[in-house]
Amino acid sequence: MKALVLTREKSPLEYIDRPDPVANAAEGEVIVHLRHAALNRRDYYITKGMYPGVEPPVILGSDGAGLTEGGREVIINPSMNWGPDPRAQQRKFAIIGMPSDGTFAEQIIVDKAQLFDKPSHLSSAEAAALPLAGLTAYRALMSKCQVRRGERVLVTGAGGGVAQFATQFARAAGAEVWVTSSSDSKIQQAVSLGANGGANYTKDGWAKSLKADAEAFDVIIDSAGGDGFKDLVSLAAPAARICFYGGTRGKINGLSPQIIFWKQLTIMGSTMGTADEFEQMLRFVREQGIHPQIDRVVPLADGAAAVESMGTSSQFGKIVLEV
Ligand SMILES: NC(=O)c1ccc[n+]([C@@H]2O[C@H](COP(=O)([O-])OP(=O)(O)OC[C@H]3O[C@@H](n4cnc5c(N)ncnc54)[C@H](OP(=O)(O)O)[C@@H]3O)[C@@H](O)[C@H]2O)c1
């Protein structure tokens, strides 16, 4: 079969032949013939050597939708071996697509517990765009921050794959949603998904202008971290919950403990989610009729360039590979 393989550390993916996988049915393994796969920032980080435990050769890709050999239309939950405690994953937790082979291929072997019916209102490309980012956004917003109807939510980096789901899920949950982005046009795209408005974080005084527009936020969902995080704390309402699932901008400097304890803030970290949360997320997406935002669909053969393009973050929503 054809696959996009990381053959060496810190190198672009190569579109090459790999042996067809052979499933051990007695062990619960199933072969999925992939129709679409989707990119995550994780894939980009792995190709740049910015991810722990990189072990080439490996087929990358955590998101996929396709058909089992019995003809069932499925999407794959990339969150494996979470373990018994819903509060945190156990040590042998793993994500599909490194160290085990992933979805950037014509076929993949997965445990049948990772398979869920494709939501019927989604195209195959949309379904492939949902799993990792949808799960991450759902746990951060719903399980961790427990967003409530009428609350004011800030989602940073609106163009991000997870961020677009956080925006749509918060809106569907009845919250008022605001965003930040490096691009005015991405803020407009977020508005078309239901956001009230936003601020461009590359412009001086963005936090002040957001405060003037929206006052303060009950829930803040962030993946950037870095020095900008202290602005988020200043935008938080008393008793706000701030949850971050990524650290694209690195370490957080200059954070004042006084503002955190005086405002009674809760600051949380979140990573992906449990199988139960995956199922809840799918139900929510079905009931609310949510459609993942797809930036573009490109052939699997062109996937290496698509992964490389994530370095500029020019996309809005998910980049999908057609297998
Ligand atoms: N813990 C987990 O389970 C988990 C799951 C998924 C992702 N992540 C992490 O979360 C981060 C985002 O992942 P993704 O797949 O959604 O990535 P992505 O689709 O590549 O999006 C990244 C976005 O980050 C935004 N950004 C960059 N600098 C920013 C800043 N200073 N302030 C606010 N936003 C900024 C940009 O938004 P604009 O283009 O709008 O400016 C960019 O589009 C990555 O670090 C990833 O590793 C973690």
Short mmCIF file of C-alpha atoms and ligand atoms in Angstrom, two decimals:
data_model
loop_
_atom_site.label_atom_id
_atom_site.label_comp_id
_atom_site.label_asym_id
_atom_site.label_seq_id
_atom_site.Cartn_x
_atom_site.Cartn_y
_atom_site.Cartn_z
CA MET A 1 0.00 0.00 0.00
CA LYS A 2 1.00 3.67 -0.32
CA ALA A 3 1.72 5.64 2.85
CA LEU A 4 3.32 8.84 4.11
CA VAL A 5 6.24 7.66 6.20
CA LEU A 6 8.67 9.39 8.52
CA THR A 7 11.77 7.46 7.48
CA ARG A 8 14.33 9.47 9.49
CA GLU A 9 14.20 11.90 12.39
CA LYS A 10 13.75 15.60 11.55
CA SER A 11 12.86 15.01 7.92
CA PRO A 12 9.84 15.55 5.66
CA LEU A 13 7.46 12.63 5.15
CA GLU A 14 8.03 10.33 2.17
CA TYR A 15 5.23 8.92 0.02
CA ILE A 16 6.37 5.32 -0.40
CA ASP A 17 5.20 1.70 -0.54
CA ARG A 18 4.69 -0.17 2.70
CA PRO A 19 3.50 -3.79 3.16
CA ASP A 20 -0.28 -4.17 3.54
CA PRO A 21 -1.05 -4.58 7.25
CA VAL A 22 -2.29 -7.95 8.52
CA ALA A 23 -4.82 -7.82 11.36
CA ASN A 24 -4.93 -10.29 14.24
CA ALA A 25 -8.70 -10.69 14.55
CA ALA A 26 -8.36 -12.86 17.67
CA GLU A 27 -6.69 -9.88 19.40
CA GLY A 28 -9.52 -7.55 18.36
CA GLU A 29 -7.58 -5.92 15.53
CA VAL A 30 -9.48 -4.58 12.52
CA ILE A 31 -8.29 -3.23 9.17
CA VAL A 32 -9.73 0.09 8.08
CA HIS A 33 -9.48 1.12 4.43
CA LEU A 34 -9.01 4.85 4.84
CA ARG A 35 -10.85 7.30 2.64
CA HIS A 36 -9.63 10.47 4.33
CA ALA A 37 -7.09 11.42 6.98
CA ALA A 38 -6.48 14.80 8.62
CA LEU A 39 -3.43 16.73 9.80
CA ASN A 40 -2.68 17.93 13.31
CA ARG A 41 0.08 20.21 14.53
CA ARG A 42 1.49 17.09 16.21
CA ASP A 43 2.40 15.70 12.74
CA TYR A 44 4.31 18.90 11.96
CA TYR A 45 6.12 18.82 15.33
CA ILE A 46 7.11 15.16 14.79
CA THR A 47 8.67 15.89 11.39
CA LYS A 48 10.66 18.74 12.99
CA GLY A 49 11.93 16.59 15.87
CA MET A 50 9.93 18.73 18.34
CA TYR A 51 8.02 15.81 19.85
CA PRO A 52 9.26 13.32 22.47
CA GLY A 53 10.01 9.69 21.61
CA VAL A 54 10.12 9.95 17.79
CA GLU A 55 10.83 6.44 16.43
CA PRO A 56 11.19 6.18 12.62
CA PRO A 57 10.20 4.49 10.43
CA VAL A 58 6.55 5.19 11.19
CA ILE A 59 3.44 6.17 9.25
CA LEU A 60 2.15 9.42 10.78
CA GLY A 61 -1.47 10.57 11.11
CA SER A 62 -3.88 10.45 14.05
CA ASP A 63 -7.16 11.23 12.30
CA GLY A 64 -8.96 9.06 9.80
CA ALA A 65 -12.29 7.93 8.39
CA GLY A 66 -12.93 4.95 6.18
CA LEU A 67 -14.47 1.53 5.73
CA THR A 68 -13.90 -1.71 7.59
CA GLU A 69 -13.61 -4.90 5.53
CA GLY A 70 -17.24 -5.59 6.50
CA GLY A 71 -18.25 -2.25 4.90
CA ARG A 72 -18.94 -0.30 8.12
CA GLU A 73 -18.32 3.46 7.75
CA VAL A 74 -16.15 4.44 10.70
CA ILE A 75 -14.09 7.16 12.27
CA ILE A 76 -11.14 6.33 14.48
CA ASN A 77 -10.63 7.55 18.04
CA PRO A 78 -6.90 8.35 18.16
CA SER A 79 -6.79 8.30 21.99
CA MET A 80 -5.61 4.79 23.00
CA ASN A 81 -5.22 3.07 26.39
CA TRP A 82 -6.51 6.00 28.45
CA GLY A 83 -6.92 3.77 31.49
CA PRO A 84 -9.38 3.64 34.39
CA ASP A 85 -9.16 7.21 35.73
CA PRO A 86 -11.12 9.77 33.69
CA ARG A 87 -9.16 12.59 35.38
CA ALA A 88 -5.85 11.66 33.70
CA GLN A 89 -4.45 9.13 31.23
CA GLN A 90 -2.32 6.23 32.43
CA ARG A 91 1.36 5.79 31.49
CA LYS A 92 0.71 3.48 28.55
CA PHE A 93 -1.65 6.03 26.96
CA ALA A 94 -0.74 6.52 23.29
CA ILE A 95 -1.92 8.46 20.27
CA ILE A 96 -2.43 6.76 16.91
CA GLY A 97 0.30 7.75 14.44
CA MET A 98 3.53 7.38 16.45
CA PRO A 99 4.72 5.17 17.96
CA SER A 100 2.18 2.90 16.19
CA ASP A 101 1.50 3.40 12.47
CA GLY A 102 -1.09 6.05 11.69
CA THR A 103 -3.72 7.12 9.21
CA PHE A 104 -1.63 8.67 6.39
CA ALA A 105 -1.96 5.43 4.45
CA GLU A 106 -4.37 3.36 2.39
CA GLN A 107 -4.97 1.00 5.33
CA ILE A 108 -4.48 0.95 9.07
CA ILE A 109 -4.80 -1.70 11.78
CA VAL A 110 -6.64 -0.55 14.90
CA ASP A 111 -8.21 -2.17 17.92
CA LYS A 112 -11.97 -2.40 17.32
CA ALA A 113 -12.53 -0.37 20.53
CA GLN A 114 -11.12 2.66 18.66
CA LEU A 115 -13.83 2.52 15.98
CA PHE A 116 -17.05 4.56 16.04
CA ASP A 117 -19.80 4.94 13.45
CA LYS A 118 -19.22 7.90 11.16
CA PRO A 119 -21.82 10.59 11.94
CA SER A 120 -24.21 10.38 8.99
CA HIS A 121 -24.50 14.16 8.53
CA LEU A 122 -20.76 14.42 7.83
CA SER A 123 -18.94 13.73 4.58
CA SER A 124 -16.00 11.36 4.83
CA ALA A 125 -13.57 14.33 4.69
CA GLU A 126 -15.46 16.13 7.48
CA ALA A 127 -15.51 12.98 9.60
CA ALA A 128 -11.74 12.59 9.24
CA ALA A 129 -11.28 16.19 10.39
CA LEU A 130 -13.11 15.62 13.66
CA PRO A 131 -11.47 13.07 16.00
CA LEU A 132 -8.31 14.46 17.65
CA ALA A 133 -9.21 18.13 17.57
CA GLY A 134 -12.89 17.55 18.38
CA LEU A 135 -12.04 15.35 21.35
CA THR A 136 -9.47 17.84 22.68
CA ALA A 137 -11.86 20.77 22.37
CA TYR A 138 -14.73 18.80 23.94
CA ARG A 139 -12.80 17.75 27.04
CA ALA A 140 -11.26 21.20 27.58
CA LEU A 141 -14.53 23.08 27.14
CA MET A 142 -17.16 20.66 28.45
CA SER A 143 -15.48 18.30 30.94
CA LYS A 144 -12.84 20.64 32.33
CA CYS A 145 -14.39 24.13 32.10
CA GLN A 146 -18.01 22.90 32.23
CA VAL A 147 -19.15 25.80 30.10
CA ARG A 148 -22.71 26.95 30.78
CA ARG A 149 -25.36 28.62 28.64
CA GLY A 150 -24.98 32.41 28.65
CA GLU A 151 -21.32 32.41 29.72
CA ARG A 152 -18.74 34.41 27.83
CA VAL A 153 -16.00 32.27 26.28
CA LEU A 154 -12.69 33.33 24.71
CA VAL A 155 -10.99 30.94 22.26
CA THR A 156 -7.45 31.93 21.25
CA GLY A 157 -5.87 31.29 17.83
CA ALA A 158 -9.18 30.94 15.98
CA GLY A 159 -7.54 29.45 12.91
CA GLY A 160 -6.32 26.37 14.80
CA GLY A 161 -7.81 22.93 14.29
CA VAL A 162 -8.86 22.52 17.92
CA ALA A 163 -9.84 26.18 18.25
CA GLN A 164 -12.47 25.98 15.48
CA PHE A 165 -14.17 23.15 17.38
CA ALA A 166 -13.95 25.02 20.69
CA THR A 167 -15.61 27.99 18.95
CA GLN A 168 -18.39 25.89 17.44
CA PHE A 169 -18.98 23.75 20.57
CA ALA A 170 -19.14 26.79 22.88
CA ARG A 171 -21.63 28.48 20.56
CA ALA A 172 -23.75 25.32 20.35
CA ALA A 173 -23.70 25.10 24.17
CA GLY A 174 -25.33 28.53 24.30
CA ALA A 175 -22.27 30.56 25.25
CA GLU A 176 -21.24 33.92 23.82
CA VAL A 177 -17.94 33.32 22.01
CA TRP A 178 -15.06 35.66 21.23
CA VAL A 179 -11.78 34.76 19.55
CA THR A 180 -8.23 35.97 19.00
CA SER A 181 -6.24 35.40 15.84
CA SER A 182 -3.20 36.66 13.94
CA SER A 183 -5.49 37.40 11.02
CA ASP A 184 -8.51 39.70 10.70
CA SER A 185 -9.97 37.45 8.00
CA LYS A 186 -9.77 34.42 10.32
CA ILE A 187 -11.67 36.43 12.94
CA GLN A 188 -14.34 37.02 10.30
CA GLN A 189 -14.40 33.27 9.53
CA ALA A 190 -14.87 32.59 13.25
CA VAL A 191 -17.75 35.09 13.26
CA SER A 192 -19.32 33.10 10.43
CA LEU A 193 -19.13 30.04 12.75
CA GLY A 194 -21.07 31.93 15.42
CA ALA A 195 -18.45 33.98 17.28
CA ASN A 196 -19.48 37.48 18.35
CA GLY A 197 -16.17 39.03 17.38
CA GLY A 198 -12.51 39.03 18.26
CA ALA A 199 -9.14 40.75 18.40
CA ASN A 200 -5.94 40.40 16.39
CA TYR A 201 -3.25 39.38 18.88
CA THR A 202 -0.45 40.70 16.66
CA LYS A 203 -1.71 44.28 17.11
CA ASP A 204 -0.66 46.44 20.07
CA GLY A 205 -3.41 46.92 22.60
CA TRP A 206 -5.44 43.88 21.44
CA ALA A 207 -6.32 42.82 24.97
CA LYS A 208 -7.52 46.30 25.87
CA SER A 209 -9.74 46.49 22.78
CA LEU A 210 -11.16 43.03 23.53
CA LYS A 211 -11.92 44.13 27.09
CA ALA A 212 -13.70 47.19 25.73
CA ASP A 213 -15.82 44.99 23.44
CA ALA A 214 -16.52 42.00 25.65
CA GLU A 215 -15.62 43.02 29.23
CA ALA A 216 -14.38 39.77 30.79
CA PHE A 217 -14.50 36.03 30.13
CA ASP A 218 -15.89 33.20 32.25
CA VAL A 219 -14.04 30.54 30.24
CA ILE A 220 -10.81 30.86 28.24
CA ILE A 221 -9.52 28.07 25.97
CA ASP A 222 -5.89 28.53 24.93
CA SER A 223 -3.22 26.59 23.05
CA ALA A 224 -0.54 29.27 22.80
CA GLY A 225 0.77 29.82 26.35
CA GLY A 226 3.90 32.02 26.12
CA ASP A 227 4.10 35.61 27.24
CA GLY A 228 0.59 36.35 25.95
CA PHE A 229 -0.90 34.11 28.62
CA LYS A 230 -0.74 36.89 31.21
CA ASP A 231 -3.07 38.95 29.00
CA LEU A 232 -5.57 36.10 29.15
CA VAL A 233 -5.42 36.13 32.94
CA SER A 234 -6.13 39.86 32.90
CA LEU A 235 -9.13 39.22 30.61
CA ALA A 236 -10.58 36.59 32.96
CA ALA A 237 -13.71 37.38 34.96
CA PRO A 238 -13.79 36.63 38.70
CA ALA A 239 -13.99 32.82 39.22
CA ALA A 240 -13.15 32.18 35.55
CA ARG A 241 -11.81 28.84 34.32
CA ILE A 242 -8.80 28.94 31.98
CA CYS A 243 -7.85 25.74 30.22
CA PHE A 244 -4.86 25.22 27.96
CA TYR A 245 -4.22 22.16 25.83
CA GLY A 246 -1.18 23.40 23.88
CA GLY A 247 1.93 25.50 24.31
CA THR A 248 2.66 26.75 20.80
CA ARG A 249 4.31 29.94 22.14
CA GLY A 250 6.31 28.20 24.87
CA LYS A 251 6.86 29.02 28.51
CA ILE A 252 4.65 31.44 30.40
CA ASN A 253 6.62 34.36 31.87
CA GLY A 254 5.47 37.27 33.93
CA LEU A 255 2.38 35.68 35.45
CA SER A 256 1.35 37.33 38.70
CA PRO A 257 0.05 34.97 41.43
CA GLN A 258 -1.84 37.88 43.01
CA ILE A 259 -4.19 38.31 40.06
CA ILE A 260 -4.87 34.53 40.04
CA PHE A 261 -5.78 34.22 43.70
CA TRP A 262 -7.58 37.55 43.96
CA LYS A 263 -9.84 36.72 41.03
CA GLN A 264 -10.31 33.14 42.36
CA LEU A 265 -9.23 31.73 38.98
CA THR A 266 -8.95 28.06 38.08
CA ILE A 267 -6.16 27.33 35.58
CA MET A 268 -6.21 23.83 34.07
CA GLY A 269 -4.35 21.70 31.58
CA SER A 270 -6.13 19.23 29.31
CA THR A 271 -5.03 16.53 26.89
CA MET A 272 -7.25 14.75 24.37
CA GLY A 273 -9.89 12.69 26.25
CA THR A 274 -11.41 9.37 27.27
CA ALA A 275 -13.41 6.97 25.09
CA ASP A 276 -16.56 8.16 26.92
CA GLU A 277 -15.75 11.76 26.05
CA PHE A 278 -15.16 10.74 22.44
CA GLU A 279 -18.64 9.20 22.36
CA GLN A 280 -20.18 12.26 24.06
CA MET A 281 -18.41 14.53 21.57
CA LEU A 282 -19.80 12.54 18.62
CA ARG A 283 -23.32 12.71 20.10
CA PHE A 284 -22.99 16.48 20.59
CA VAL A 285 -21.74 16.98 17.02
CA ARG A 286 -24.64 14.89 15.69
CA GLU A 287 -27.33 16.55 17.81
CA GLN A 288 -26.07 20.07 17.09
CA GLY A 289 -25.45 19.38 13.40
CA ILE A 290 -21.88 20.67 13.65
CA HIS A 291 -19.64 20.48 10.57
CA PRO A 292 -15.84 20.61 10.92
CA GLN A 293 -14.26 23.51 9.04
CA ILE A 294 -11.96 22.22 6.34
CA ASP A 295 -9.26 24.51 5.00
CA ARG A 296 -8.50 22.27 2.02
CA VAL A 297 -8.44 18.65 0.84
CA VAL A 298 -5.24 17.46 -0.86
CA PRO A 299 -4.24 14.04 -2.22
CA LEU A 300 -2.34 11.72 0.14
CA ALA A 301 0.60 11.86 -2.30
CA ASP A 302 0.93 15.62 -1.58
CA GLY A 303 0.69 15.21 2.18
CA ALA A 304 4.34 15.96 2.96
CA ALA A 305 4.02 19.50 1.59
CA ALA A 306 0.72 19.94 3.44
CA VAL A 307 2.37 18.98 6.76
CA GLU A 308 5.26 21.35 6.01
CA SER A 309 2.77 24.17 5.31
CA MET A 310 1.50 23.99 8.90
CA GLY A 311 4.65 25.90 9.88
CA THR A 312 3.10 29.12 8.62
CA SER A 313 -0.32 28.52 10.26
CA SER A 314 -2.01 30.06 7.23
CA GLN A 315 -4.89 27.56 7.35
CA PHE A 316 -8.30 28.07 8.95
CA GLY A 317 -9.52 24.74 10.26
CA LYS A 318 -8.34 21.33 9.18
CA ILE A 319 -6.18 20.21 6.28
CA VAL A 320 -7.52 16.86 5.02
CA LEU A 321 -5.79 14.20 2.91
CA GLU A 322 -7.78 12.23 0.36
CA VAL A 323 -6.57 8.65 0.26
N1 LIG B 1 -2.98 18.39 24.58
C1 LIG B 1 -3.62 17.91 23.54
O1 LIG B 1 -4.34 16.92 23.62
C2 LIG B 1 -3.51 18.61 22.24
C3 LIG B 1 -4.37 18.26 21.20
C4 LIG B 1 -4.30 18.99 20.00
C5 LIG B 1 -3.36 20.00 19.88
N2 LIG B 1 -2.51 20.27 20.90
C6 LIG B 1 -1.55 21.38 20.80
O2 LIG B 1 -2.31 22.57 20.67
C7 LIG B 1 -1.67 23.47 19.77
C8 LIG B 1 -2.63 23.76 18.61
O3 LIG B 1 -2.85 22.54 17.91
P1 LIG B 1 -3.73 22.51 16.56
O4 LIG B 1 -3.62 21.14 15.98
O5 LIG B 1 -5.07 23.12 16.80
O6 LIG B 1 -2.80 23.48 15.69
P2 LIG B 1 -3.03 24.32 14.39
O7 LIG B 1 -4.26 23.85 13.70
O8 LIG B 1 -1.74 24.29 13.67
O9 LIG B 1 -3.29 25.77 14.98
C9 LIG B 1 -2.33 26.51 15.64
C10 LIG B 1 -2.91 27.90 15.84
O10 LIG B 1 -2.26 28.49 16.95
C11 LIG B 1 -2.54 29.84 16.89
N3 LIG B 1 -1.50 30.66 17.51
C12 LIG B 1 -0.21 30.73 17.19
N4 LIG B 1 0.39 31.65 17.98
C13 LIG B 1 -0.54 32.16 18.81
C14 LIG B 1 -0.56 33.15 19.84
N5 LIG B 1 0.53 33.82 20.19
N6 LIG B 1 -1.72 33.40 20.48
C15 LIG B 1 -2.85 32.73 20.14
N7 LIG B 1 -2.89 31.81 19.17
C16 LIG B 1 -1.76 31.52 18.52
C17 LIG B 1 -2.70 30.21 15.42
O11 LIG B 1 -3.99 30.79 15.27
P3 LIG B 1 -4.28 31.94 14.18
O12 LIG B 1 -3.89 31.34 12.88
O13 LIG B 1 -5.74 32.19 14.32
O14 LIG B 1 -3.45 33.13 14.57
C18 LIG B 1 -2.63 28.86 14.71
O15 LIG B 1 -3.58 28.70 13.68
C19 LIG B 1 -0.37 22.79 19.35
O16 LIG B 1 0.66 23.24 20.22
C20 LIG B 1 -0.66 21.31 19.58
O17 LIG B 1 0.50 20.58 19.81
C21 LIG B 1 -2.57 19.61 22.07
#
